[in-house]
Coordinates of C-alpha atoms in Angstrom, one line a residue:
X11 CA -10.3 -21.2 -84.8
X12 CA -9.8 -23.9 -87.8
X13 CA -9.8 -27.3 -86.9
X14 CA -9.4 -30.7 -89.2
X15 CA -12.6 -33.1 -88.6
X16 CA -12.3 -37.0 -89.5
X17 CA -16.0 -37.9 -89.6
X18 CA -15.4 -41.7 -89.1
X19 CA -17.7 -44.4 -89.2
X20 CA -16.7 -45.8 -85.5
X21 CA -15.4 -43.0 -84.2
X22 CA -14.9 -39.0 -84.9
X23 CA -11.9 -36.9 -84.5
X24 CA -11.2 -33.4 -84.4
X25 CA -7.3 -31.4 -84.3
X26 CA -7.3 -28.0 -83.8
X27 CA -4.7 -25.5 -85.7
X28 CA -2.5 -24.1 -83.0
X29 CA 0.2 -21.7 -83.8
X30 CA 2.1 -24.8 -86.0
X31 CA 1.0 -27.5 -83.7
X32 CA -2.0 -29.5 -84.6
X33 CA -3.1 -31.3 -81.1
X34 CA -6.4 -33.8 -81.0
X35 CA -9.3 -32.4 -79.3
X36 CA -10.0 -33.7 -76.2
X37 CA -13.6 -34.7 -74.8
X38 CA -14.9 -35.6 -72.0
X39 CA -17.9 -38.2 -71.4
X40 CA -20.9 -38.1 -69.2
X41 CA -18.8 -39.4 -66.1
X42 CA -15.8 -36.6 -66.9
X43 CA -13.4 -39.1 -68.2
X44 CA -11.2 -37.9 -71.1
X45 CA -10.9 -39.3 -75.0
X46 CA -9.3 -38.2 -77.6
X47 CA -12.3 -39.0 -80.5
X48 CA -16.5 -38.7 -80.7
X49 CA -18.2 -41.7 -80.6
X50 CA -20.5 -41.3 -84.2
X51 CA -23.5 -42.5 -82.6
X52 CA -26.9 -41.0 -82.5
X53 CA -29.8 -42.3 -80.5
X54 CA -33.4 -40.3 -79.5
X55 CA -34.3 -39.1 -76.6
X56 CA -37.3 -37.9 -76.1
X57 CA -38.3 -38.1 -80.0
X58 CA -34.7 -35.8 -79.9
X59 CA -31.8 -37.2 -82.1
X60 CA -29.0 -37.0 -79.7
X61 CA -25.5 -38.0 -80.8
X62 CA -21.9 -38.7 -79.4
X63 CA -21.3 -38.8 -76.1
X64 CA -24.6 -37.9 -75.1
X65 CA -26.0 -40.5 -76.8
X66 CA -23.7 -43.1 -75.6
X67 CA -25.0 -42.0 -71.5
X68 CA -27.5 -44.7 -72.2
X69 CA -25.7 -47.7 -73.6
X70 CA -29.5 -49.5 -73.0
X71 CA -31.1 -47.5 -75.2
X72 CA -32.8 -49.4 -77.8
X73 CA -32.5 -46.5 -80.3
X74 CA -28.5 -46.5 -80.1
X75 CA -27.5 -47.0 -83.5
X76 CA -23.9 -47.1 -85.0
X77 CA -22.3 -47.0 -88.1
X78 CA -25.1 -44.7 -89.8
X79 CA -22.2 -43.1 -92.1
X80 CA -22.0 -46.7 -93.7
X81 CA -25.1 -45.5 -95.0
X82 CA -23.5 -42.9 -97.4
X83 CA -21.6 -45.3 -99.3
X84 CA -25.0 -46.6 -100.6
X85 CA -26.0 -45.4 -104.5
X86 CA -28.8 -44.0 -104.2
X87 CA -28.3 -42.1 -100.8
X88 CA -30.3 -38.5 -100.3
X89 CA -31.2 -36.6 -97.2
X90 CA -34.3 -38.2 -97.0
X91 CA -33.0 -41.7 -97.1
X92 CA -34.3 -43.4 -93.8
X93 CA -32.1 -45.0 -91.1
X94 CA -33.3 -46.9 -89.0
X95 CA -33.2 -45.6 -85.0
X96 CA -34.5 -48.7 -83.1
X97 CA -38.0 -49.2 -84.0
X98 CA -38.0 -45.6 -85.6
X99 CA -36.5 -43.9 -88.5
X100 CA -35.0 -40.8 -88.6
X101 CA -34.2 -39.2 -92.8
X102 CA -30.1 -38.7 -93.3
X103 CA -29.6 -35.2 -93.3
X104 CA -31.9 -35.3 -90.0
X105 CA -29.3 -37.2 -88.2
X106 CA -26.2 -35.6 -90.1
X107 CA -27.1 -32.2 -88.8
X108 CA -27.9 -33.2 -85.5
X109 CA -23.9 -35.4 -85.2
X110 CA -22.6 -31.9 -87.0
X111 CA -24.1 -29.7 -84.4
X112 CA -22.7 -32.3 -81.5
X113 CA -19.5 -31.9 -83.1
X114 CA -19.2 -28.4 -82.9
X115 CA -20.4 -27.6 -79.7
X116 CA -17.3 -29.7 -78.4
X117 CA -15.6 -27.8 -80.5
X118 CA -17.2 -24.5 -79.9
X119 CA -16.1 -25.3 -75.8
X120 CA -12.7 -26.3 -76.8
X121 CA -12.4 -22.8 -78.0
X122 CA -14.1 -21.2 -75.1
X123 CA -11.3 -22.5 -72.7
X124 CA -8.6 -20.7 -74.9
X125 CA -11.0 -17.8 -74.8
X126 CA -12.0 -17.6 -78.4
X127 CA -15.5 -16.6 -79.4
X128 CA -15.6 -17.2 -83.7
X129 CA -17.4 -19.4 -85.7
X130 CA -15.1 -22.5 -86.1
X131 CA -13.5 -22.7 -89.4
X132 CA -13.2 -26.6 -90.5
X133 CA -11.6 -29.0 -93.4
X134 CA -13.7 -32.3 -93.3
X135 CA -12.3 -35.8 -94.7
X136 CA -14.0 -37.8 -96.7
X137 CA -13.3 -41.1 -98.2
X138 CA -11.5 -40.9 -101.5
X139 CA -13.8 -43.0 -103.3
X140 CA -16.7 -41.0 -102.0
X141 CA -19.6 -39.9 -104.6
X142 CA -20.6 -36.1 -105.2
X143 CA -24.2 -37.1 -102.7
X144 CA -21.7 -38.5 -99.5
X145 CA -19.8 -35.2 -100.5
X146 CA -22.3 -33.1 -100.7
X147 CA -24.7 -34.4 -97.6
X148 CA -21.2 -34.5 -95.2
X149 CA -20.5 -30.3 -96.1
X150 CA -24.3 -29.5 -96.0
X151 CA -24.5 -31.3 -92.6
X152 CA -21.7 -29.1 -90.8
X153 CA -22.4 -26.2 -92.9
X154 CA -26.1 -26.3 -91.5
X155 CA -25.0 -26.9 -88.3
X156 CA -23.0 -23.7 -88.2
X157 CA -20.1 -24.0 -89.3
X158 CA -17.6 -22.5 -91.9
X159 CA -16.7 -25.0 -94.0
X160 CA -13.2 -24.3 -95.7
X161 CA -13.4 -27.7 -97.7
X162 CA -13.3 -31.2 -98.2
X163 CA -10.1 -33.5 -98.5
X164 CA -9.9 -36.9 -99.1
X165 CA -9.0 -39.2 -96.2
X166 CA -5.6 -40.7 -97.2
X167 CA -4.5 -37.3 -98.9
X168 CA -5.0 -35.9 -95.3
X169 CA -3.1 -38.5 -94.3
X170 CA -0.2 -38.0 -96.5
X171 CA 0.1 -34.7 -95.1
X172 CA 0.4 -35.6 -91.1
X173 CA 3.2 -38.3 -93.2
X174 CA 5.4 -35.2 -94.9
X175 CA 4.9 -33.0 -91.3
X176 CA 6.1 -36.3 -89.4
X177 CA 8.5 -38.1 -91.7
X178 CA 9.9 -36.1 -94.4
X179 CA 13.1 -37.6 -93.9
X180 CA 12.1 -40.7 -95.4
X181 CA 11.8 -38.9 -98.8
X182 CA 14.5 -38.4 -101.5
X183 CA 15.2 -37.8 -104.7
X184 CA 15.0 -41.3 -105.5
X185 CA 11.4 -42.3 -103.7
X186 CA 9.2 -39.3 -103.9
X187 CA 6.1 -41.3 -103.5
X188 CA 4.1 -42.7 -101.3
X189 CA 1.3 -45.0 -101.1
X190 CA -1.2 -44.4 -97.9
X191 CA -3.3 -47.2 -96.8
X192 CA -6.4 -46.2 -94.9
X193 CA -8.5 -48.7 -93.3
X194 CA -11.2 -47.3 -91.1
X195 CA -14.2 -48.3 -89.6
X196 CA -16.3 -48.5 -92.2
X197 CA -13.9 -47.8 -95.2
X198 CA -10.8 -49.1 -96.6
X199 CA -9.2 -46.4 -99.3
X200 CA -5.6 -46.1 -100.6
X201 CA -4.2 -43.2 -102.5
X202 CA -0.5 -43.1 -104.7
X203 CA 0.9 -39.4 -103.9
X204 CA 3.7 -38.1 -105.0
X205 CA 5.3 -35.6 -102.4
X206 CA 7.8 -32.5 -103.4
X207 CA 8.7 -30.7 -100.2
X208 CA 5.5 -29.2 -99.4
X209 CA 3.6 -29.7 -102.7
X210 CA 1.4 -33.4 -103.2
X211 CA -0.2 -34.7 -105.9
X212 CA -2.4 -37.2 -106.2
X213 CA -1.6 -39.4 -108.6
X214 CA -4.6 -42.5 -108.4
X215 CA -7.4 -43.3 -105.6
X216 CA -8.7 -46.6 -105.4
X217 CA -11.0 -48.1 -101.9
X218 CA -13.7 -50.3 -100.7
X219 CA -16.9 -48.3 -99.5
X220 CA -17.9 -51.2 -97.4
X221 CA -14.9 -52.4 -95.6
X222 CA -13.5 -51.7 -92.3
X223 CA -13.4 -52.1 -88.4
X224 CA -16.9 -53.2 -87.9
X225 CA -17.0 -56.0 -90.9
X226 CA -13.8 -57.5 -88.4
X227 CA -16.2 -56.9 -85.7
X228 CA -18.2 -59.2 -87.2
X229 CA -16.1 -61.9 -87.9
X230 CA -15.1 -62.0 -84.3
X231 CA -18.5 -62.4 -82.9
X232 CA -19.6 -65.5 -85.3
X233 CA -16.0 -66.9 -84.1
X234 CA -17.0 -66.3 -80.6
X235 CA -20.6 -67.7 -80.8
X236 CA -19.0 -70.7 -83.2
X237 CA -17.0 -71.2 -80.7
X238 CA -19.5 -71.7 -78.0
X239 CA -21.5 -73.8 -79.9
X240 CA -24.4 -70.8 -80.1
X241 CA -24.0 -70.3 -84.0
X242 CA -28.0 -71.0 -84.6
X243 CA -28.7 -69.1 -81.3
X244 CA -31.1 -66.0 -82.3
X245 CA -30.1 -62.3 -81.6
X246 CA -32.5 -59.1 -80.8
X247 CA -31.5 -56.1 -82.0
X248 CA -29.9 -55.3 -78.8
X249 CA -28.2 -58.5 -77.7
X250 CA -26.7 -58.3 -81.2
X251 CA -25.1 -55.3 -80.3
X252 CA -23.9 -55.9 -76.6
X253 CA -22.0 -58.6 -78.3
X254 CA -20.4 -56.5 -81.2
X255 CA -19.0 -54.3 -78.5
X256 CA -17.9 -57.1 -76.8
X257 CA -15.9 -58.2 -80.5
X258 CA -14.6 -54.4 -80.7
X259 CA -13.8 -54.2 -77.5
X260 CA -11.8 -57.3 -77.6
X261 CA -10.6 -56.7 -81.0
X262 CA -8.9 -53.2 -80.1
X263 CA -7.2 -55.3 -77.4
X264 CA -4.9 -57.0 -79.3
X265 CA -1.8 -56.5 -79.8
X266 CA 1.0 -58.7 -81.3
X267 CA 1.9 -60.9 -78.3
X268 CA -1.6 -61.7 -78.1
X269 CA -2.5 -65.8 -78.0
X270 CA -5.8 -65.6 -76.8
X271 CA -8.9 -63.7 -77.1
X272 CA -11.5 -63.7 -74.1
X273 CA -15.3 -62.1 -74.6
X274 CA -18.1 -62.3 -72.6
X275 CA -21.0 -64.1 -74.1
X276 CA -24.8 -63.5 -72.3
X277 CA -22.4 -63.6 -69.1
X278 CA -20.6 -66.4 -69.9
X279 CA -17.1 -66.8 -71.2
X280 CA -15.3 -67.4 -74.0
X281 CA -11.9 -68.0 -74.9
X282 CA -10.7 -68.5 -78.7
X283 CA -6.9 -68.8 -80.0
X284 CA -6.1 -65.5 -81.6
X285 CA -5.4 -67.5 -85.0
X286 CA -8.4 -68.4 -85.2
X287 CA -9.9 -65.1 -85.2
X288 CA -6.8 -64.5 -87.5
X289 CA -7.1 -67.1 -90.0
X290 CA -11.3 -65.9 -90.5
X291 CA -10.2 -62.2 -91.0
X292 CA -7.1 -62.8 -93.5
X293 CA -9.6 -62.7 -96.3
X294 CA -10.8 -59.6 -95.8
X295 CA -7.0 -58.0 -95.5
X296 CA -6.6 -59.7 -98.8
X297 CA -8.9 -57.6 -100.1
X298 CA -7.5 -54.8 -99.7
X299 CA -4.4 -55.7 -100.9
X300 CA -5.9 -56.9 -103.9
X301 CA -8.2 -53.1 -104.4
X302 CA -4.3 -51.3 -103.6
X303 CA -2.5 -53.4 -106.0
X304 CA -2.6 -51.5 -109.6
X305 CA -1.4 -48.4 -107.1
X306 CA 2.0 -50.7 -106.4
X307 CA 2.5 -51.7 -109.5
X308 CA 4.5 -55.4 -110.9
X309 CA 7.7 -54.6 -107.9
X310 CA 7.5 -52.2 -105.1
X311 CA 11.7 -52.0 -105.0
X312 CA 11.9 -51.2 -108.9
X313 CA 9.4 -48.0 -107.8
X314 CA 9.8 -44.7 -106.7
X315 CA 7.5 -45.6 -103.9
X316 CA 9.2 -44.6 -99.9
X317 CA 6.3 -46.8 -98.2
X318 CA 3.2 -47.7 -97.3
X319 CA 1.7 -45.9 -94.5
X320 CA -0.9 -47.4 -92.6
X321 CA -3.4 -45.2 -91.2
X322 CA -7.2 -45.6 -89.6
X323 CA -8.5 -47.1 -86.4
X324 CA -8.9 -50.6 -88.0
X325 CA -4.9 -50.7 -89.4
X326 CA -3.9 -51.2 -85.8
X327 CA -5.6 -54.6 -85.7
X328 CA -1.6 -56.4 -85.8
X329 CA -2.6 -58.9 -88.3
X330 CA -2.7 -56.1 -90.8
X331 CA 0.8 -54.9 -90.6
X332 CA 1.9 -58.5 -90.5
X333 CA 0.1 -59.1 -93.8
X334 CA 1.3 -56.5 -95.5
X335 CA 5.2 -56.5 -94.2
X336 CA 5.0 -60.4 -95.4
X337 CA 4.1 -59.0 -98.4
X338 CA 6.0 -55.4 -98.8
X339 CA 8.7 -55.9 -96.7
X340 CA 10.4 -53.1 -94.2
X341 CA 8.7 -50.2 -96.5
X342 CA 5.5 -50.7 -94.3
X343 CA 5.1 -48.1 -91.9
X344 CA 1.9 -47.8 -89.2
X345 CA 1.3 -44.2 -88.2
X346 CA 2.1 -43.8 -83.9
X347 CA -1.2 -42.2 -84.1
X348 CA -3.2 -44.2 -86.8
X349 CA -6.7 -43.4 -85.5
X350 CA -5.5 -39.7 -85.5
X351 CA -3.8 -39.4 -88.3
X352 CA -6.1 -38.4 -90.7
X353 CA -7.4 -35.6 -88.3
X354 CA -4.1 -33.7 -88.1
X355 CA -3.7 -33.7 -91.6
X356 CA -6.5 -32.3 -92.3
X357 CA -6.1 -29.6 -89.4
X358 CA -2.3 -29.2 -91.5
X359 CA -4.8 -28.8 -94.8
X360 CA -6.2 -26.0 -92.7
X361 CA -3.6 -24.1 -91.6
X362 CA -2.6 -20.9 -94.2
X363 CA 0.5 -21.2 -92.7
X364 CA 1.5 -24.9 -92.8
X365 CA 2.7 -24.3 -96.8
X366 CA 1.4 -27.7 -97.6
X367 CA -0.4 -27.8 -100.9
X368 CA -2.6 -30.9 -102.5
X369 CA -3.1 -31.0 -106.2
X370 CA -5.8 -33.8 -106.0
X371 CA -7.3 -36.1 -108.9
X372 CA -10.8 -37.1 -108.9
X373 CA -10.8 -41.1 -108.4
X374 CA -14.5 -41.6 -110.0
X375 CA -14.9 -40.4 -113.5
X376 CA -18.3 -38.6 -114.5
X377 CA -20.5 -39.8 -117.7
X378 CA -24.3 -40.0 -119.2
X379 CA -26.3 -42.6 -120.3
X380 CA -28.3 -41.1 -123.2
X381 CA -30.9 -42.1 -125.6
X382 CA -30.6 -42.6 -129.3
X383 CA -32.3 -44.1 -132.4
X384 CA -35.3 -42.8 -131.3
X385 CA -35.2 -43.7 -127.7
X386 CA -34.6 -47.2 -129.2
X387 CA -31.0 -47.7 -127.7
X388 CA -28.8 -46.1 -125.2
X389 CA -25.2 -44.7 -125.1
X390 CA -22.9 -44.0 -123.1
X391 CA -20.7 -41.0 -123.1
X392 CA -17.7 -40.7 -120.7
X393 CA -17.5 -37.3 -119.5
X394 CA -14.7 -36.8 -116.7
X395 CA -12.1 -39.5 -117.1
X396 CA -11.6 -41.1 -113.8
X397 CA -8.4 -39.5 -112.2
X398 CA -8.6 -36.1 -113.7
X399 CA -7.4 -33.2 -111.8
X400 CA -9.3 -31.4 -110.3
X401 CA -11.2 -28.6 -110.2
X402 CA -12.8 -29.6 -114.1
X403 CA -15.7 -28.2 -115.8
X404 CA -16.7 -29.9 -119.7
X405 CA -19.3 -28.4 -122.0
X406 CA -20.7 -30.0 -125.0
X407 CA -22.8 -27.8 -127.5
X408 CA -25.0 -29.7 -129.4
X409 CA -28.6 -29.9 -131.7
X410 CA -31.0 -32.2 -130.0
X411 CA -32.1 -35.2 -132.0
X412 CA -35.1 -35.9 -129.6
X413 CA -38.1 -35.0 -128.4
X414 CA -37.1 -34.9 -124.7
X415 CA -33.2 -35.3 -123.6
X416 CA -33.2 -38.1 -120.6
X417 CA -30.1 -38.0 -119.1
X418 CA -29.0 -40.4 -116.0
X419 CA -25.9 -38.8 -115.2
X420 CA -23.1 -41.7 -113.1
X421 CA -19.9 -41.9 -111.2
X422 CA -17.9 -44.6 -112.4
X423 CA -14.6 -46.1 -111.8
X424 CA -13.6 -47.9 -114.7
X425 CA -14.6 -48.3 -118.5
X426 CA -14.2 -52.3 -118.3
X427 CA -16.7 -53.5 -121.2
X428 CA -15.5 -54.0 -124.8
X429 CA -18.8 -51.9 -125.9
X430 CA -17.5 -49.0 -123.9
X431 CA -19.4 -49.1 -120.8
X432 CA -18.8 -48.5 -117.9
X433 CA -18.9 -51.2 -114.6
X434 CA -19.0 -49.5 -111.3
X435 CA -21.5 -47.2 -111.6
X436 CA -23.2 -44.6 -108.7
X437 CA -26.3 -42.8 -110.1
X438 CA -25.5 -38.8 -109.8
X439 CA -28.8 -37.6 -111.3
X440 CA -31.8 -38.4 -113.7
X441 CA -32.5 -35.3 -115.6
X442 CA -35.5 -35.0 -118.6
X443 CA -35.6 -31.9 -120.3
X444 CA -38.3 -31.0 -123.0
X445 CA -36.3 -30.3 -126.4
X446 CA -39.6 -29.5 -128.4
X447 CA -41.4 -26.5 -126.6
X448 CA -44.6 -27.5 -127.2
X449 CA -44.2 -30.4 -124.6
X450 CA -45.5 -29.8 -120.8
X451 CA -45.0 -33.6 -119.7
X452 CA -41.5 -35.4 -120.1
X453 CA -42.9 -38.3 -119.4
X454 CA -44.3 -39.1 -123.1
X455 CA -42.2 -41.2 -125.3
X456 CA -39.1 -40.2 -126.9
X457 CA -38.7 -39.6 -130.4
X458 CA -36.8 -38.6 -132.9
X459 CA -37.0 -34.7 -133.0
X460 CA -34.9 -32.2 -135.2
X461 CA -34.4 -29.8 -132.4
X462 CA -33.0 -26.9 -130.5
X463 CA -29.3 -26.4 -129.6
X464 CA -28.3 -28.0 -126.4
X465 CA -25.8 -26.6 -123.9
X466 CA -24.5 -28.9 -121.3
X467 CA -22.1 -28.3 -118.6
X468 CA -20.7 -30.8 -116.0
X469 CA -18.4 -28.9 -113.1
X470 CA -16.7 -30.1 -110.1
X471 CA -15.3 -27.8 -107.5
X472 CA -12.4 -28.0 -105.5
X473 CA -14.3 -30.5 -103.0
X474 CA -15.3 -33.6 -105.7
X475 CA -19.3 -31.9 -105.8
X476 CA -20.2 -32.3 -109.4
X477 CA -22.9 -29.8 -110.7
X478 CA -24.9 -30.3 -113.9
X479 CA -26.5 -27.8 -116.1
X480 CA -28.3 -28.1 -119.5
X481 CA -29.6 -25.2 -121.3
X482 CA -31.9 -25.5 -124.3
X483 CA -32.0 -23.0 -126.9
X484 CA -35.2 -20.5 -126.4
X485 CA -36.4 -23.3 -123.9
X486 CA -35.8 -24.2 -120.2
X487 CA -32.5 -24.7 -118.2
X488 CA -31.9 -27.0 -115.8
X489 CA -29.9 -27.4 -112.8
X490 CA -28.4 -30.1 -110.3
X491 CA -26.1 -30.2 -107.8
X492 CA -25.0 -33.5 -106.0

């Protein structure tokens, strides 16, 4: 059975392909009530990583942790990066595999029910401003787990998709575009598409990789304790994060009629005026108005834009619709379903028989710092333009001019210095390779070297995962993926 998987930072959600119908999965907690999403928690039990629901049967436990995707978005990220689990820490791809596997066995009972015994076939999202390693460790993590993993798809693309299947009507010959604005738990992306029936194309991705839900969260709490008078109080790790919930729970409360916002603070109350909370949390909105900007362009109504859709567990917060209607007018929409949304598009990306197709651009562009003058200087060479369709593979032939070829391969975003660098940069790989034969240790200093021809190849598949390869003439070849 194929099934669309929105690995959230707050919360997970799964929709199953079923014969044109693409419902949410349902699952039940450790008392048998119902939800429709996956807490992504993990905690140990017993030395165990445990994850989801299971994980949440002790909300005590001093090794719950949330939010451990927020890690991803980091630079440097690998499988062995550490997160922290209470006092213990547990590598990455330790506690990826062990949500993945979590996941599936829902998933794996879902299908039992219907009395279906295969492998479950799944299309994962991913934020559009994810790097090849967040990529890479999300489809190792489920693929690991057991899983066939069809592909990845980027969040607000998937989005776009459950858009078309709910609301084509909104489309013309006039506005074929649409602008989908994703702000998640963790995340905030927003992607231009231009829709043709069936057929999308994505025409520019910009996001935040550390923006969401629980950065509101935040904001809520230090109203709540400023509130009380308790701003200098000090916090454990676990009283910290009784009160968070208390902020989300509160948060997710709201809704536009609301005036006042109640939590309970080490058993005692406390009230605030929902402008307040408001008026500390505008900036943050702001923010992403400002990242989704060059997407709009100088005057919505002068474009070929339909609307904004607003999708993501943290777009239902009513201050964020207000903010942008103020500013966009009546071509705002907010998804019926905005925590789901993403979900069902992806189970639409999964589904032979839906007809939808996605010609996607890659939103980060791929270059290499390299030496020259004799390892004197550096330059930069810009590979893989930022928004460059997809699936791409460059090859430069070349005679080395060094000793040894140091490469530090990036993800960038922009070329915005008047020297030709580049701003925003995520490290993809540091690669030396011996040019002169007769060296066994790269790490000697670089020199000017009439060497070898020099093959090097940059690829990336159909799911954003870059792969390098450099091949020296009569020498050694080397590989990376990620």
């Amino acid at each position: 059975m194929r099934f669309g998987i929105d690995v959230g930072t707050t919360r997970t959600i799964a929709a199953a392909v079923d014969r044109g119908n693409y419902p949410t999965v349902n699952v039940e907690d450790s008392l048998g009530d119902s939800h429709e999403f996956i807490p992504s928690v993990v905690a140990l039990e017993d030395g165990q990583i445990v994850a989801g629901w299971d994980a949440m049967k002790r909300p005590d436990n001093p090794t719950l942790t949330r939010s451990f995707k927020r890690v991803m978005s980091d630079r440097a990220v690998t499988a062995l990066t550490p997160v922290k689990l209470g006092g213990e820490t547990r590598p990455l791809g330790e506690i990826l595999r062990a949500f993945a596997r979590h996941v599936l066995r829902i998933l794996e009972s879902y299908q039992r029910d219907l009395g279906d015994s295969s492998v479950p076939e799944v299309v994962l999202g991913v934020p559009a401003n994810a790097h090849s390693a967040q990529r890479l460790l999300t489809l190792s993590a489920f693929s690991e787990a057991g899983a066939t993993v069809l592909g990845l798809v980027n969040e607000p693309s998937a989005a776009a998709f459950e858009y078309t299947h709910r609301h084509a009507r909104t489309l013309n010959s006039k506005r074929q575009s649409i602008i989908v604005y994703d702000l998640g738990g963790g995340t905030f992306d927003a992607s231009l598409i231009r829709v043709d029936g069936k057929h999308h194309e994505v025409l520019g991705s910009l996001g935040i990789s550390r923006l969401g839900g629980d950065d509101f969260d935040e904001i809520l709490a230090t109203c709540a304790l400023r509130a009380s008078g308790r701003t200098h109080d000090a916090f454990g790790a676990r009283a910290k994060r009784t009160l968070l919930d208390e902020a989300r729970t509160a948060k997710e409360a709201l809704v536009p009629q609301s005036r006042r916002i109640l939590l309970m603070l080490n058993d005692a109350d406390v009230t605030l005026p929902v402008t307040t909370f408001y008026e500390a949390a505008t900036p943050l909105v702001e923010r992403t108005l400002e990242a989704m900007s060059p997407l709009v362009g100088e005057d919505l109504r002068e474009s070929d834009i339909a609307g904004i859709y607003l999708v993501g567990g943290a777009s239902s917060l009513p201050l964020v619709p207000r903010m942008l209607r103020e500013r966009f007018g009546h071509r705002v929409h907010r998804s019926p379903y905005p925590a789901s949304s993403t979900a069902v598009g992806l189970a639409i990306a999964a589904d032979p028989t839906s007809g939808f197709h996605l010609r996607d651009r890659l939103s980060r562009g791929i270059g290499v710092f390299r030496e020259q003058d004799g390892g004197k200087s550096v330059s930069f060479d810009p590979l893989i333009p930022p928004n460059t369709s997809g699936p791409v593979e460059v090859t430069r032939r070349y005679r080395a001019a060094h000793n040894i070829g140091w490469f530090r391969f990036v993800e960038y975003s922009a070329i915005d210095d008047a020297e030709g660098f580049p701003g925003d940069i995520s490290l993809l790989a540091e690669v030396k390779v011996p040019f002169d034969p007769s060296i066994s240790d790269v790490d000697v200093p670089i020199a000017s070297y009439d060497g070898p021809e020099v093959e090097e190849t940059i690829t990336v598949d159909a799911d954003g995962i870059a792969s390098i390869r450099i091949s020296v003439e009569g020498g050694v070849t080397v590989e990376h993926t990620g």
